[in-house]
PDB file of C-alpha atoms and ligand atoms in Angstrom:
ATOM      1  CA  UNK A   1       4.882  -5.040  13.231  1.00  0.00           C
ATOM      2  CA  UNK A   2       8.461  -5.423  12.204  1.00  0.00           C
ATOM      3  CA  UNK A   3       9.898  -2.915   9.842  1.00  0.00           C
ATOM      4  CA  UNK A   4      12.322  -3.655   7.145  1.00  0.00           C
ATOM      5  CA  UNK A   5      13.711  -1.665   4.354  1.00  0.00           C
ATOM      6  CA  UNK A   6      13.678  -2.412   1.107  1.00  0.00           C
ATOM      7  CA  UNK A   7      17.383  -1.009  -0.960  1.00  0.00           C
ATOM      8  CA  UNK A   8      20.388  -2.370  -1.459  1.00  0.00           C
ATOM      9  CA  UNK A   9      21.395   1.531  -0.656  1.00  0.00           C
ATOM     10  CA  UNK A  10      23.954   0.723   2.303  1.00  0.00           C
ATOM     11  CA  UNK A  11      24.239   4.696   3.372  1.00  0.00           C
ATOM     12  CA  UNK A  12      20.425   4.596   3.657  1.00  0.00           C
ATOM     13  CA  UNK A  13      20.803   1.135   5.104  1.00  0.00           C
ATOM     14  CA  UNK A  14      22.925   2.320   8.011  1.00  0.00           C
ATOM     15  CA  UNK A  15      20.800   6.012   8.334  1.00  0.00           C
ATOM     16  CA  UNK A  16      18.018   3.883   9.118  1.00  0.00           C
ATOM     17  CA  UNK A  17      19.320   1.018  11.114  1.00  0.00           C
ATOM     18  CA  UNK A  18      20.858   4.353  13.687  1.00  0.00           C
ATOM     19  CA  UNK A  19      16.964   5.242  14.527  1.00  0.00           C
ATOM     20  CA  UNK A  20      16.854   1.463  15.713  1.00  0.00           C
ATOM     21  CA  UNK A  21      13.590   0.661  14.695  1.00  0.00           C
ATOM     22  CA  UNK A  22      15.005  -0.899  11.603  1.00  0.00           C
ATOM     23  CA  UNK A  23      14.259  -4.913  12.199  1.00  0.00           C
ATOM     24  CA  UNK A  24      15.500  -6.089   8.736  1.00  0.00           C
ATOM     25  CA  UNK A  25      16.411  -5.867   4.799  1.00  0.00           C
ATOM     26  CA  UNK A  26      15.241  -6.959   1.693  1.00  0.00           C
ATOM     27  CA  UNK A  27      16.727  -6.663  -1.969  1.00  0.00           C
ATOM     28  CA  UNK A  28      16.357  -7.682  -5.670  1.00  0.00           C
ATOM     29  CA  UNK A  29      18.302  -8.200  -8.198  1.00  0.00           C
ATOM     30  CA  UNK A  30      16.409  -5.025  -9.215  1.00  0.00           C
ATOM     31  CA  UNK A  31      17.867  -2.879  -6.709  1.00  0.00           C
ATOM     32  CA  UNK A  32      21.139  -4.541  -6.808  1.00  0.00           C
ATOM     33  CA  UNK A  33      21.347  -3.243 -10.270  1.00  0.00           C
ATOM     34  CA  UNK A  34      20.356  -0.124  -9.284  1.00  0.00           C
ATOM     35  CA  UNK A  35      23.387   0.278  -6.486  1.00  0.00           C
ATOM     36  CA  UNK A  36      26.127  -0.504  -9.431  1.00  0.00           C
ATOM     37  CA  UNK A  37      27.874  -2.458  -6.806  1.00  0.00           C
ATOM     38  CA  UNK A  38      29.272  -6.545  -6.935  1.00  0.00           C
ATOM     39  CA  UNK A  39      26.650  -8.352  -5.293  1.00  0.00           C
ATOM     40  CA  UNK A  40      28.492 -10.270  -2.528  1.00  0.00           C
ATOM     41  CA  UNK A  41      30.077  -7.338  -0.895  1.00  0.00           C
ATOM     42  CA  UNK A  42      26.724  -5.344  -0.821  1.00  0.00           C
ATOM     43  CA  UNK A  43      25.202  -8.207   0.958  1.00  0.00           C
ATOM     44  CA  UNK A  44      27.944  -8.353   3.383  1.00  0.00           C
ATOM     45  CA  UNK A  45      27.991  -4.934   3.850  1.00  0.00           C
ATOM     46  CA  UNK A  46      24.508  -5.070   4.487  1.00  0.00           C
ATOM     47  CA  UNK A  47      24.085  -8.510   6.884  1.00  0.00           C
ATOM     48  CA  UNK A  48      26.830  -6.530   9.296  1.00  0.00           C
ATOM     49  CA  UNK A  49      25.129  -3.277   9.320  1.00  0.00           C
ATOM     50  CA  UNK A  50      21.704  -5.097  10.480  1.00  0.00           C
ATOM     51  CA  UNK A  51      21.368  -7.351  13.061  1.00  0.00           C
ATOM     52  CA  UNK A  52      17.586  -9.085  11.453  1.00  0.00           C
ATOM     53  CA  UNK A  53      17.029 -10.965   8.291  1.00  0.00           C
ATOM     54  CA  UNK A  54      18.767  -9.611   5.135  1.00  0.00           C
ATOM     55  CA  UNK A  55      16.920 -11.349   2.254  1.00  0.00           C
ATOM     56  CA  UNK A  56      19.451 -11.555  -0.696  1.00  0.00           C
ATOM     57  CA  UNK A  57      17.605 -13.368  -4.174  1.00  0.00           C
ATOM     58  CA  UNK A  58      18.806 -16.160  -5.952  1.00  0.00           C
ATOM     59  CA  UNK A  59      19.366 -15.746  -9.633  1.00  0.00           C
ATOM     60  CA  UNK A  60      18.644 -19.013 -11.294  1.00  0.00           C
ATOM     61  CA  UNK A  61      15.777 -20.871 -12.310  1.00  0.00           C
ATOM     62  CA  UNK A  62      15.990 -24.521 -12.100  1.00  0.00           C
ATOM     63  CA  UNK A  63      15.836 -26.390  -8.590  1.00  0.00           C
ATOM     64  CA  UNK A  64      19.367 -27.533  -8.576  1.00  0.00           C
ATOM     65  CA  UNK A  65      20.882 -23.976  -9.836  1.00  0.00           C
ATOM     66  CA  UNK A  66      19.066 -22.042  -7.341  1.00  0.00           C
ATOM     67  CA  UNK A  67      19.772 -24.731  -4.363  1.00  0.00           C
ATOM     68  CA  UNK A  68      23.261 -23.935  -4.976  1.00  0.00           C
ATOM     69  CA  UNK A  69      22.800 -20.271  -5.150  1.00  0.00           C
ATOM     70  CA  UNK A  70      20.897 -20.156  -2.041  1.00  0.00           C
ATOM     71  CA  UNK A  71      23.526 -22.305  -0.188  1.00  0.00           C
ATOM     72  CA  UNK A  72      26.375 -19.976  -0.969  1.00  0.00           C
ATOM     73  CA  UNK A  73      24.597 -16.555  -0.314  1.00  0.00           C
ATOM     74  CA  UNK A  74      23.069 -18.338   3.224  1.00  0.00           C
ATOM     75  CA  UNK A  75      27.178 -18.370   3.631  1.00  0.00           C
ATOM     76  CA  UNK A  76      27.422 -15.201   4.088  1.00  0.00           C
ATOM     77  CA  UNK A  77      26.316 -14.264   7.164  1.00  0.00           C
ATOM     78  CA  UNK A  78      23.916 -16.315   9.504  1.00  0.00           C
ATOM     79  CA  UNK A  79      21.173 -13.247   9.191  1.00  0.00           C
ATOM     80  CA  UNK A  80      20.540 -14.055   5.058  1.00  0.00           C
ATOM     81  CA  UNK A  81      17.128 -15.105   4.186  1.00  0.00           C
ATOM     82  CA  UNK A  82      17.279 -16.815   0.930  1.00  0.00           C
ATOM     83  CA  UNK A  83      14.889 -14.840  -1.731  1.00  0.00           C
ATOM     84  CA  UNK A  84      13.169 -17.560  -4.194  1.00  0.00           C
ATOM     85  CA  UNK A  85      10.679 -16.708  -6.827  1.00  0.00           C
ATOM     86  CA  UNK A  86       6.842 -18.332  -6.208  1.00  0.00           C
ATOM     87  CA  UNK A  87       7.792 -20.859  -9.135  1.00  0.00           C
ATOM     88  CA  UNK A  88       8.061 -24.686  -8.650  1.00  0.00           C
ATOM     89  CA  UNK A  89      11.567 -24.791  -8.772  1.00  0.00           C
ATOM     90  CA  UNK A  90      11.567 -21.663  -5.730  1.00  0.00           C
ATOM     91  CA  UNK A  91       9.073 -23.900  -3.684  1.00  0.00           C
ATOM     92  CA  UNK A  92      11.488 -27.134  -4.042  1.00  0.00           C
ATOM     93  CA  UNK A  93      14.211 -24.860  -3.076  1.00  0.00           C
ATOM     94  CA  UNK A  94      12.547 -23.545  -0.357  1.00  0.00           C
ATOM     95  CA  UNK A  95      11.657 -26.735   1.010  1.00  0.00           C
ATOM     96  CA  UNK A  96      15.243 -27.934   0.937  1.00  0.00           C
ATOM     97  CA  UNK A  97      16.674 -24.630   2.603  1.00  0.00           C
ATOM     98  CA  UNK A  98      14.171 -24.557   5.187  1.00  0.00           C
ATOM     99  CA  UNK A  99      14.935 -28.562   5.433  1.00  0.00           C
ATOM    100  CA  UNK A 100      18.725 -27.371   6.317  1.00  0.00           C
ATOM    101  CA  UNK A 101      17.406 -24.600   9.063  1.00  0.00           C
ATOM    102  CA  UNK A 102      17.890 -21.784   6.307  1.00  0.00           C
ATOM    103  CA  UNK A 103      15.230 -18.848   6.288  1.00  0.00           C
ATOM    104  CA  UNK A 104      14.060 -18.463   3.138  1.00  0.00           C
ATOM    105  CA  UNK A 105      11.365 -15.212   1.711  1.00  0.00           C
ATOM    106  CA  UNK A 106       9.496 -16.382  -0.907  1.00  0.00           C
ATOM    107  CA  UNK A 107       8.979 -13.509  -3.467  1.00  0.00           C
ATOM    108  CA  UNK A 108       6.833 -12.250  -6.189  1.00  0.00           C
ATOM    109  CA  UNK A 109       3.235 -13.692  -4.752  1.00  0.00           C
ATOM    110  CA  UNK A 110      -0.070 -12.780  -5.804  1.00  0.00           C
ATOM    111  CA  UNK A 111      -2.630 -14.996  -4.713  1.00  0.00           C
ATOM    112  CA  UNK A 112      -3.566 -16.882  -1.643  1.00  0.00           C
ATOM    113  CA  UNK A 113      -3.472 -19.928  -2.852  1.00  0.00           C
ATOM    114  CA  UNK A 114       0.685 -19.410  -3.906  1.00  0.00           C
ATOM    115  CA  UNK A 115       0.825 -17.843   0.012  1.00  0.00           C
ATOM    116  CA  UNK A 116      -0.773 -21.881   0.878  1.00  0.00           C
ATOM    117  CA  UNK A 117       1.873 -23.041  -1.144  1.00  0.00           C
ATOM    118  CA  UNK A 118       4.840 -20.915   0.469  1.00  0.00           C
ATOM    119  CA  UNK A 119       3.675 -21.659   4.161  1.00  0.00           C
ATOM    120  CA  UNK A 120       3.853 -25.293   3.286  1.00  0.00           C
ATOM    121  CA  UNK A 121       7.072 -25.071   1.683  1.00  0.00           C
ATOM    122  CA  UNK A 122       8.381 -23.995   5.039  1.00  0.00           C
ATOM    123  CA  UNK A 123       8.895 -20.566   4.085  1.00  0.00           C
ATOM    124  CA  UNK A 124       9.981 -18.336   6.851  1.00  0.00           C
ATOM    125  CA  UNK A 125       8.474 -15.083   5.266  1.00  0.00           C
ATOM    126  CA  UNK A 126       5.838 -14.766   2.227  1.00  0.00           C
ATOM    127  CA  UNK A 127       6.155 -11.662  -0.069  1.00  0.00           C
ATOM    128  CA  UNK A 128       2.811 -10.536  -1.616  1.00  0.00           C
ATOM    129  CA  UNK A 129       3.189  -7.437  -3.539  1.00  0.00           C
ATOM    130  CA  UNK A 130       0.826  -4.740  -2.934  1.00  0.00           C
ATOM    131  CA  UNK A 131       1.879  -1.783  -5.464  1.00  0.00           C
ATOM    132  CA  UNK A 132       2.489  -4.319  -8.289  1.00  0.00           C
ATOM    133  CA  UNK A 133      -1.636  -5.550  -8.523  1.00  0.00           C
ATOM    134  CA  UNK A 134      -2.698  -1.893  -7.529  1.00  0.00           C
ATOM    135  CA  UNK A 135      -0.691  -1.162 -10.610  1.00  0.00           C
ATOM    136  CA  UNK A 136      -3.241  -2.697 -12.814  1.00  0.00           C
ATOM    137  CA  UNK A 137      -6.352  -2.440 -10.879  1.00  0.00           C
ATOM    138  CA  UNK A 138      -6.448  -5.190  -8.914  1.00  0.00           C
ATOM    139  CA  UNK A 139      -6.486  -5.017  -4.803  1.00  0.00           C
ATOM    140  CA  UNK A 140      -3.255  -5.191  -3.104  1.00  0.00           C
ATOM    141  CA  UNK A 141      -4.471  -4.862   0.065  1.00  0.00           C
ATOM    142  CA  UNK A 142      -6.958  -7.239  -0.491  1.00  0.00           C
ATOM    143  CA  UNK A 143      -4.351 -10.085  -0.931  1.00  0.00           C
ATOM    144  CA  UNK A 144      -2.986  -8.903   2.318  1.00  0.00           C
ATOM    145  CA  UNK A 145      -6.228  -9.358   4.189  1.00  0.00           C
ATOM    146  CA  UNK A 146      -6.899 -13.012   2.727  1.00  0.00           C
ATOM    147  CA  UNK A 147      -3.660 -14.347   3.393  1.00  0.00           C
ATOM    148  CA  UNK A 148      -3.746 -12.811   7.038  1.00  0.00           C
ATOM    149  CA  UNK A 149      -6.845 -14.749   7.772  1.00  0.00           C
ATOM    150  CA  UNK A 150      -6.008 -17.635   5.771  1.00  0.00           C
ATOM    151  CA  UNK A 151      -2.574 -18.467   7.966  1.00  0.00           C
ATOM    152  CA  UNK A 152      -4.925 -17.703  10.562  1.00  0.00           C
ATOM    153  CA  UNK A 153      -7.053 -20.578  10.319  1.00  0.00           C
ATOM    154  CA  UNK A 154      -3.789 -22.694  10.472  1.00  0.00           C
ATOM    155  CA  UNK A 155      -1.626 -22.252  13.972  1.00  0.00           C
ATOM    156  CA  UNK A 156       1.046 -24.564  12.358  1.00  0.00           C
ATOM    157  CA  UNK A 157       2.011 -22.222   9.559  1.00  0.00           C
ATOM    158  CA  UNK A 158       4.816 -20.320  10.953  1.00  0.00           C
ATOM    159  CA  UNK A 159       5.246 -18.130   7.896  1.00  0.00           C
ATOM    160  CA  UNK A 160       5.137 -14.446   8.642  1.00  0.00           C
ATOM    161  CA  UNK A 161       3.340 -12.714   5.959  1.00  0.00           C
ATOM    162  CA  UNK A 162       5.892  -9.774   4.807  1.00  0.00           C
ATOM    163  CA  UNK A 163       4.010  -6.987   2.681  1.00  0.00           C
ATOM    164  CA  UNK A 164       6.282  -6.243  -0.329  1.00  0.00           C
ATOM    165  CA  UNK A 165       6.002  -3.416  -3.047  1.00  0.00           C
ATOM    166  CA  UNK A 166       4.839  -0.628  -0.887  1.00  0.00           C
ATOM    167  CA  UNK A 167       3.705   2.608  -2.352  1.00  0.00           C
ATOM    168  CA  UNK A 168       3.106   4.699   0.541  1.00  0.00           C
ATOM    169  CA  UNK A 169       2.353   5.103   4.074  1.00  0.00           C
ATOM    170  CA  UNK A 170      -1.655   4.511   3.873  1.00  0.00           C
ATOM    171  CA  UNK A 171      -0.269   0.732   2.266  1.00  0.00           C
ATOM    172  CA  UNK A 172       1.990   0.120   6.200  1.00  0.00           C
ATOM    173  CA  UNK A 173      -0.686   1.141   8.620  1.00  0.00           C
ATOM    174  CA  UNK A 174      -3.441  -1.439   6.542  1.00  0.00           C
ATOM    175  CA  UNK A 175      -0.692  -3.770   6.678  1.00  0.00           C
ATOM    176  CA  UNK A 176      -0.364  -3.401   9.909  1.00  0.00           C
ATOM    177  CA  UNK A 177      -4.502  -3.064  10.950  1.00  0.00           C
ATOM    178  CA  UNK A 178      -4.781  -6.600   9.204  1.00  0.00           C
ATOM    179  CA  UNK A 179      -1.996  -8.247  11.352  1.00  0.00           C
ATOM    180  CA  UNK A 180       0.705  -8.867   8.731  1.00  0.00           C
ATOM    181  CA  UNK A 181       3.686  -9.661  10.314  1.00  0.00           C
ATOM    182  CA  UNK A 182       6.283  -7.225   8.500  1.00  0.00           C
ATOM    183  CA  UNK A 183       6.436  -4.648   6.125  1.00  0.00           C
ATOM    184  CA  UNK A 184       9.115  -3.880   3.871  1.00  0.00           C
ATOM    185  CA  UNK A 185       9.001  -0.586   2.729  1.00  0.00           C
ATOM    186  CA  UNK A 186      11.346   1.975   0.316  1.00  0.00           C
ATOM    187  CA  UNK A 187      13.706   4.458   2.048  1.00  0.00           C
ATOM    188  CA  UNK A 188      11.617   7.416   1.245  1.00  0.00           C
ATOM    189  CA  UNK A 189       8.180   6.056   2.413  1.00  0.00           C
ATOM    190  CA  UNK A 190       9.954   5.238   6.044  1.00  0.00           C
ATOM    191  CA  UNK A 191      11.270   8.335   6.768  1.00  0.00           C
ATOM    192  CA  UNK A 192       8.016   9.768   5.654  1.00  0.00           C
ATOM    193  CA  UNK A 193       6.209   8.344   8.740  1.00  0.00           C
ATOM    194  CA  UNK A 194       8.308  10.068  10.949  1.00  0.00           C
ATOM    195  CA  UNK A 195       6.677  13.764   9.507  1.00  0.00           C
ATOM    196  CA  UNK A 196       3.797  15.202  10.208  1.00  0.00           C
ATOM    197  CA  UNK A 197       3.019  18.974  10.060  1.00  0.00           C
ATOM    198  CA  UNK A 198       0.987  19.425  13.753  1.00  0.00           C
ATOM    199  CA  UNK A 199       4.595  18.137  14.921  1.00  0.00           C
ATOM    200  CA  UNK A 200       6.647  20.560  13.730  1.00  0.00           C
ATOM    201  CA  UNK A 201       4.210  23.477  14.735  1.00  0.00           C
ATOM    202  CA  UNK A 202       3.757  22.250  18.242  1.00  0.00           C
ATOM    203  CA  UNK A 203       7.637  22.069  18.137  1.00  0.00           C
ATOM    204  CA  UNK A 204       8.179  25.458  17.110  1.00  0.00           C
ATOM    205  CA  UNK A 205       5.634  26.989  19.822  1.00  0.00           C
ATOM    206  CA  UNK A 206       7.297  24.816  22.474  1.00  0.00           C
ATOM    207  CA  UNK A 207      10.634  25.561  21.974  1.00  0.00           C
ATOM    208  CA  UNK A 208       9.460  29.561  21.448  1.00  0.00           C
ATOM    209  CA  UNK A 209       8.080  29.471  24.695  1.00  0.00           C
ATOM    210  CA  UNK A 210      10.431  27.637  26.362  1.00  0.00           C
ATOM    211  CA  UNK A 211      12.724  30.460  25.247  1.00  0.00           C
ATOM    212  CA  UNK A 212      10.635  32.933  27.256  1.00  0.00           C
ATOM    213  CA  UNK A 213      11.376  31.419  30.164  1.00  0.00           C
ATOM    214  CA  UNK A 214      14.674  31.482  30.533  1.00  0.00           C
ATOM    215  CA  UNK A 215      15.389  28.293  32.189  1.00  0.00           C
ATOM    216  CA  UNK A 216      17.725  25.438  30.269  1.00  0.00           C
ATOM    217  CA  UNK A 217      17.260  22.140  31.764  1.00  0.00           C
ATOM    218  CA  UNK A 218      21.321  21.341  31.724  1.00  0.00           C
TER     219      UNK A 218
HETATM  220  C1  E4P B 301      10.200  -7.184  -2.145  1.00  0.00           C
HETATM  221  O1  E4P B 301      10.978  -7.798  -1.444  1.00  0.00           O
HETATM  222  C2  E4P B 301      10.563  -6.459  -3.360  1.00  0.00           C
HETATM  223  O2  E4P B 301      11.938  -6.180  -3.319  1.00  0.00           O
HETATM  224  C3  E4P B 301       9.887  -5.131  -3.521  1.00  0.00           C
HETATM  225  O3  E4P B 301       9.034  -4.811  -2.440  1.00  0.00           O
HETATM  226  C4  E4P B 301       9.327  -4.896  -4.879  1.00  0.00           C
HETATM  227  O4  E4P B 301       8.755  -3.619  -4.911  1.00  0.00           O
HETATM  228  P1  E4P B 301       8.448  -2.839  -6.281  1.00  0.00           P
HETATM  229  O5  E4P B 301       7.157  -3.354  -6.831  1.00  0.00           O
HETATM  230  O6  E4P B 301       8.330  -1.412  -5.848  1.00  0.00           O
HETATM  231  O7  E4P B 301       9.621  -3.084  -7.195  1.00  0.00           O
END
């Protein structure tokens, strides 16, 4: 399962792409509002600090806006994924960027049958969100599982199924028990997988012990 993150925070960006597990980025024009920062030189920033995909969203709605958007910003750097809304505007525009060899991450998808769409649109990723039907009682996970087996039933869909508006850790390893492809996940919930509190009390008795014995390894 690839990991990406999911800020436009560059610091965290880079703390995270130094463990090297870090396989990618996404952002929204959410989260580029939330970094205060001019939205070309974040995404520079952030396509150099990462070798994988860097999805960076078009702004526009209509097919011919948003085709130009998502030309420029696939400018940038050749490891931009072009972000387009499920809409019927984002699926023409995802046909034609995928036509020109462009990855493009379609966004904000809540049912199967827009994931169908997506995968036939050429997408290179699909972004269901989890957290944002959990939000009002529906199942995210759910939506993960049908899409997983749906693609499945199809070898020729190449789009990798990229679980989007994660909550917590239980949300990454039923991602990753159904087979979805990536998960993109907030800062805070990735370094959280990395704790657990058997760890740091075997740690402590190891290294006490070690202690004892005088020895040092260097
Ligand atoms: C996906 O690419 C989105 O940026 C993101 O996962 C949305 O998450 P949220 O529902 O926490 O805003």
């Amino acid at each position: 399962m690839k990991f990406f993150v999911d800020t436009a925070d560059i610091g965290e960006i880079r703390e995270l792409a130094d463990t090297g597990l870090l396989d990618g980025v996404t952002t929204n024009p959410s989260l580029i509002a939330k970094s205060g920062r001019d939205f070309f030189e974040v995404i520079t920033e952030i396509s150099q600090a990462v070798e994988g995909p860097v999805s960076a969203e078009v702004a526009a709605t209509d097919f011919d806006t948003m085709l130009a958007e998502g030309r420029k910003l696939a400018g940038i750097a050749d490891n931009i994924a072009v972000k387009v809304p499920l809409t019927r505007a984002g699926l023409k525009t995802c046909k034609a960027l995928s036509g020109d060899g462009v990855k493009v991450n379609v966004t904000l998808c809540f049912s199967a049958n827009q994931a169908i769409l997506a995968a036939k649109a050429g997408a290179s990723f699909i972004s269901p969100f989890v957290g944002r039907l959990d939000d009002i009682a529906m199942d995210g996970m759910g939506l993960i599982e049908d899409i997983c087996n749906v693609y499945a039933n199809y070898p020729k869909f190449t789009t990798e199924v990229l679980v989007a508006s994660i909550r917590s850790p239980k949300d990454i390893l039923e991602s990753a028990r159904m087979g979805a492809d990536v998960a993109t996940i907030p800062p805070n919930v990735l370094w959280s997988l990395f704790e657990h509190p058997l760890t740091d009390k075997g740690l402590a008795a190891f290294l006490s012990d070690w202690k004892k014995t005088g020895q040092s390894i260097l």
